[in-house]
C-alpha atoms as a printed R data frame, in Angstrom:
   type eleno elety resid chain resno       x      y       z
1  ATOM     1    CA   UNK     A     1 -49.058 60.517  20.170
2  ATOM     2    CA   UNK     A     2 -46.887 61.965  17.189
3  ATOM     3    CA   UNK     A     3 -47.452 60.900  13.853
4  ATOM     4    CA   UNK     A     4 -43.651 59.725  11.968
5  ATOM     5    CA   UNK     A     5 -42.962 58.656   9.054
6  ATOM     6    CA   UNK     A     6 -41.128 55.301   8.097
7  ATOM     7    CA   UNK     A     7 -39.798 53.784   4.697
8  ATOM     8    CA   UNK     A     8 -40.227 50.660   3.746
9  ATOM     9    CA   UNK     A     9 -38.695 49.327   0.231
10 ATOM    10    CA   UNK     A    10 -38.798 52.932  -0.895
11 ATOM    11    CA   UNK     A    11 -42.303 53.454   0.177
12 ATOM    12    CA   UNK     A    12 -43.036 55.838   2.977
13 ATOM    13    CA   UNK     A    13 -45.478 54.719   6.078
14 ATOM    14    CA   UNK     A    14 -47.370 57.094   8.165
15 ATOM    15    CA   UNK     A    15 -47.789 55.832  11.531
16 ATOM    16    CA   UNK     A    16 -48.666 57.582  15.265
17 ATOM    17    CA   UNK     A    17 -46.421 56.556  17.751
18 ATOM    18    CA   UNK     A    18 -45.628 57.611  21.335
19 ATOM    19    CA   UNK     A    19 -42.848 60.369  22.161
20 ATOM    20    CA   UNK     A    20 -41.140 57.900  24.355
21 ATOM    21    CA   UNK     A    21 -40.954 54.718  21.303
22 ATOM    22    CA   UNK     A    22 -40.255 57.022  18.544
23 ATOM    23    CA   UNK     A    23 -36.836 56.317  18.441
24 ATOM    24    CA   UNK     A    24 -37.217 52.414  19.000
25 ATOM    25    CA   UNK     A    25 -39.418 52.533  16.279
26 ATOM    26    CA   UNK     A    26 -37.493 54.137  13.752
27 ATOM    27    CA   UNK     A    27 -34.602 51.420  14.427
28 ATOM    28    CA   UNK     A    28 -37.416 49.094  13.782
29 ATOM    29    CA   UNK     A    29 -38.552 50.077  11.088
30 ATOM    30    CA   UNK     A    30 -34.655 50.355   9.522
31 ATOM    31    CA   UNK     A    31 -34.302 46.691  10.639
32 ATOM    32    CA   UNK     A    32 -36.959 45.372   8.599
33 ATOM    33    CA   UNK     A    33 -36.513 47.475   5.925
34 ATOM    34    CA   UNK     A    34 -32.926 46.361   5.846
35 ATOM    35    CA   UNK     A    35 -34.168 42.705   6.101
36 ATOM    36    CA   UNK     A    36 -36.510 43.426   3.395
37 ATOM    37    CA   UNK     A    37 -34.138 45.205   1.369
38 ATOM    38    CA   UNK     A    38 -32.021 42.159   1.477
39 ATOM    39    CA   UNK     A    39 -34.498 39.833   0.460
40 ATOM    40    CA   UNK     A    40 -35.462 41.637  -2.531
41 ATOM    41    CA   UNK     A    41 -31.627 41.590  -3.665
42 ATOM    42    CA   UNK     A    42 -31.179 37.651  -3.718
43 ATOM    43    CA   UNK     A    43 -34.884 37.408  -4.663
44 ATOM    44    CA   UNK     A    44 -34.717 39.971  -8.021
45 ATOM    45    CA   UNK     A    45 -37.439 38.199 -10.106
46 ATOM    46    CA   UNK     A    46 -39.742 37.759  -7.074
47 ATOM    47    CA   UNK     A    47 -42.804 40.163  -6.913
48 ATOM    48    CA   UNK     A    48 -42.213 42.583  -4.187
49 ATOM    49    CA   UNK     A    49 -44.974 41.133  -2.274
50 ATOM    50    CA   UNK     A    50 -43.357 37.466  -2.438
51 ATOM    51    CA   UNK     A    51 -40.343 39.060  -1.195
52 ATOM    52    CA   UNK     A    52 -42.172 41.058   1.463
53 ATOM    53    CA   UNK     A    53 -43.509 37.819   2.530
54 ATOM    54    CA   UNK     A    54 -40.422 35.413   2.223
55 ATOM    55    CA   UNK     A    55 -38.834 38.469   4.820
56 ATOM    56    CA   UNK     A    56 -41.527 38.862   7.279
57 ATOM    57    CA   UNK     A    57 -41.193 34.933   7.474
58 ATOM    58    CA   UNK     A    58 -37.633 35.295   8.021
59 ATOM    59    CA   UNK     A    59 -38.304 38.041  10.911
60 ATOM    60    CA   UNK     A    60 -41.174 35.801  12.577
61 ATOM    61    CA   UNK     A    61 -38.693 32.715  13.012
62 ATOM    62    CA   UNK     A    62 -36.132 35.146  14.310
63 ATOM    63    CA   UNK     A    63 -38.775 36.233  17.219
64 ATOM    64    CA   UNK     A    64 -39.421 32.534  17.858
65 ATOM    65    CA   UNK     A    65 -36.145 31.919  17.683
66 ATOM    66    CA   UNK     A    66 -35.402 34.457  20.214
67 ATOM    67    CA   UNK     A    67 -38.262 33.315  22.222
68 ATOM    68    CA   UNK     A    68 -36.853 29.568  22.374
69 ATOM    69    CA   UNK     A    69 -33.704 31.310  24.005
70 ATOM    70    CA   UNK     A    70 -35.506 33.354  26.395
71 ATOM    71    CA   UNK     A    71 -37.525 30.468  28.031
72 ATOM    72    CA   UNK     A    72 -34.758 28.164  27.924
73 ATOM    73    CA   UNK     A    73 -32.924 30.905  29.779
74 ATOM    74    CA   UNK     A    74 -35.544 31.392  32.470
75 ATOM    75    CA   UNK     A    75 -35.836 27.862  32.569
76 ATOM    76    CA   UNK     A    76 -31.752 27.860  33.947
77 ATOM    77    CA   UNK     A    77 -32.473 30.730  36.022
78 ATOM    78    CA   UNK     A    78 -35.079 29.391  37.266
79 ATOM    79    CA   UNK     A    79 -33.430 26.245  38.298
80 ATOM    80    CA   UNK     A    80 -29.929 28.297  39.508
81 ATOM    81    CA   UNK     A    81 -32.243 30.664  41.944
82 ATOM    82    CA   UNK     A    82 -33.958 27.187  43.321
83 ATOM    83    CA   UNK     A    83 -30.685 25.545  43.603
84 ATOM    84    CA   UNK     A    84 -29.284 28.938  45.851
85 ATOM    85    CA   UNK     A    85 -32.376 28.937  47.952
86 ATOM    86    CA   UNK     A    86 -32.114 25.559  48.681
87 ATOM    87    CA   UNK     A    87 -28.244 26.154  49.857
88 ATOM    88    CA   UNK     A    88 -29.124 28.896  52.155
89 ATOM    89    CA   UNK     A    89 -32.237 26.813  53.455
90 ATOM    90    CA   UNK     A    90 -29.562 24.091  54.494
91 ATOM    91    CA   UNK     A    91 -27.337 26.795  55.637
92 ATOM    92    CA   UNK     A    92 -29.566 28.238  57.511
93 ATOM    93    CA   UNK     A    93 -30.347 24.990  59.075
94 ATOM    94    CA   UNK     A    94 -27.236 23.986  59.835
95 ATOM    95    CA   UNK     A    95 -26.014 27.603  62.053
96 ATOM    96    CA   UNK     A    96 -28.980 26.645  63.778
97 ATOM    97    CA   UNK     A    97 -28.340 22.991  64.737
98 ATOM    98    CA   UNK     A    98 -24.940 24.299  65.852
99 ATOM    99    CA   UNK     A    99 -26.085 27.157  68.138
């Protein structure tokens, strides 16, 4: 484990992360600090917590959102690999009624 630091709305984070994710997690960390960073400019007479909140909302329905997406995707996948098996079965059958 190494031990990084990150910033958040000025503030800096001390957190132990693996060699490997340390770079993943500093674009992380930059993304929701951007996000947050955002939030706290249209929100100006918010408390930073409110704002903190109102952008870690904003993040969660982006995951979901993402989510939604990836299951409707694997969901067409899905249905495209059935769809080619099901070709090749009949395929396959039909060489072998011909031989």
């Amino acid at each position: 484990m190494k031990s990084i630091k990150i910033t958040i709305l000025g503030k800096q984070y001390p957190i132990k992360v693996e060699e490997s994710e340390e770079e993943t997690m500093r674009r992380i960390a930059q993304y929701v600090d951007d996000r947050f960073m955002q939030y706290k400019k249209e929100l100006k007479k918010q408390q930073e917590t409110t704002v903190m909140v109102l952008a870690a909302l904003s993040l969660a329905e982006e995951i979901f959102e993402e989510r939604r997406r990836n299951r409707e995707l694997n969901k067409k996948e899905d249905k495209l690999m059935q769809d080619v098996n099901e070709s090749l079965e009949e395929f396959i059958e039909e060489i072998s009624v011909s031989q």
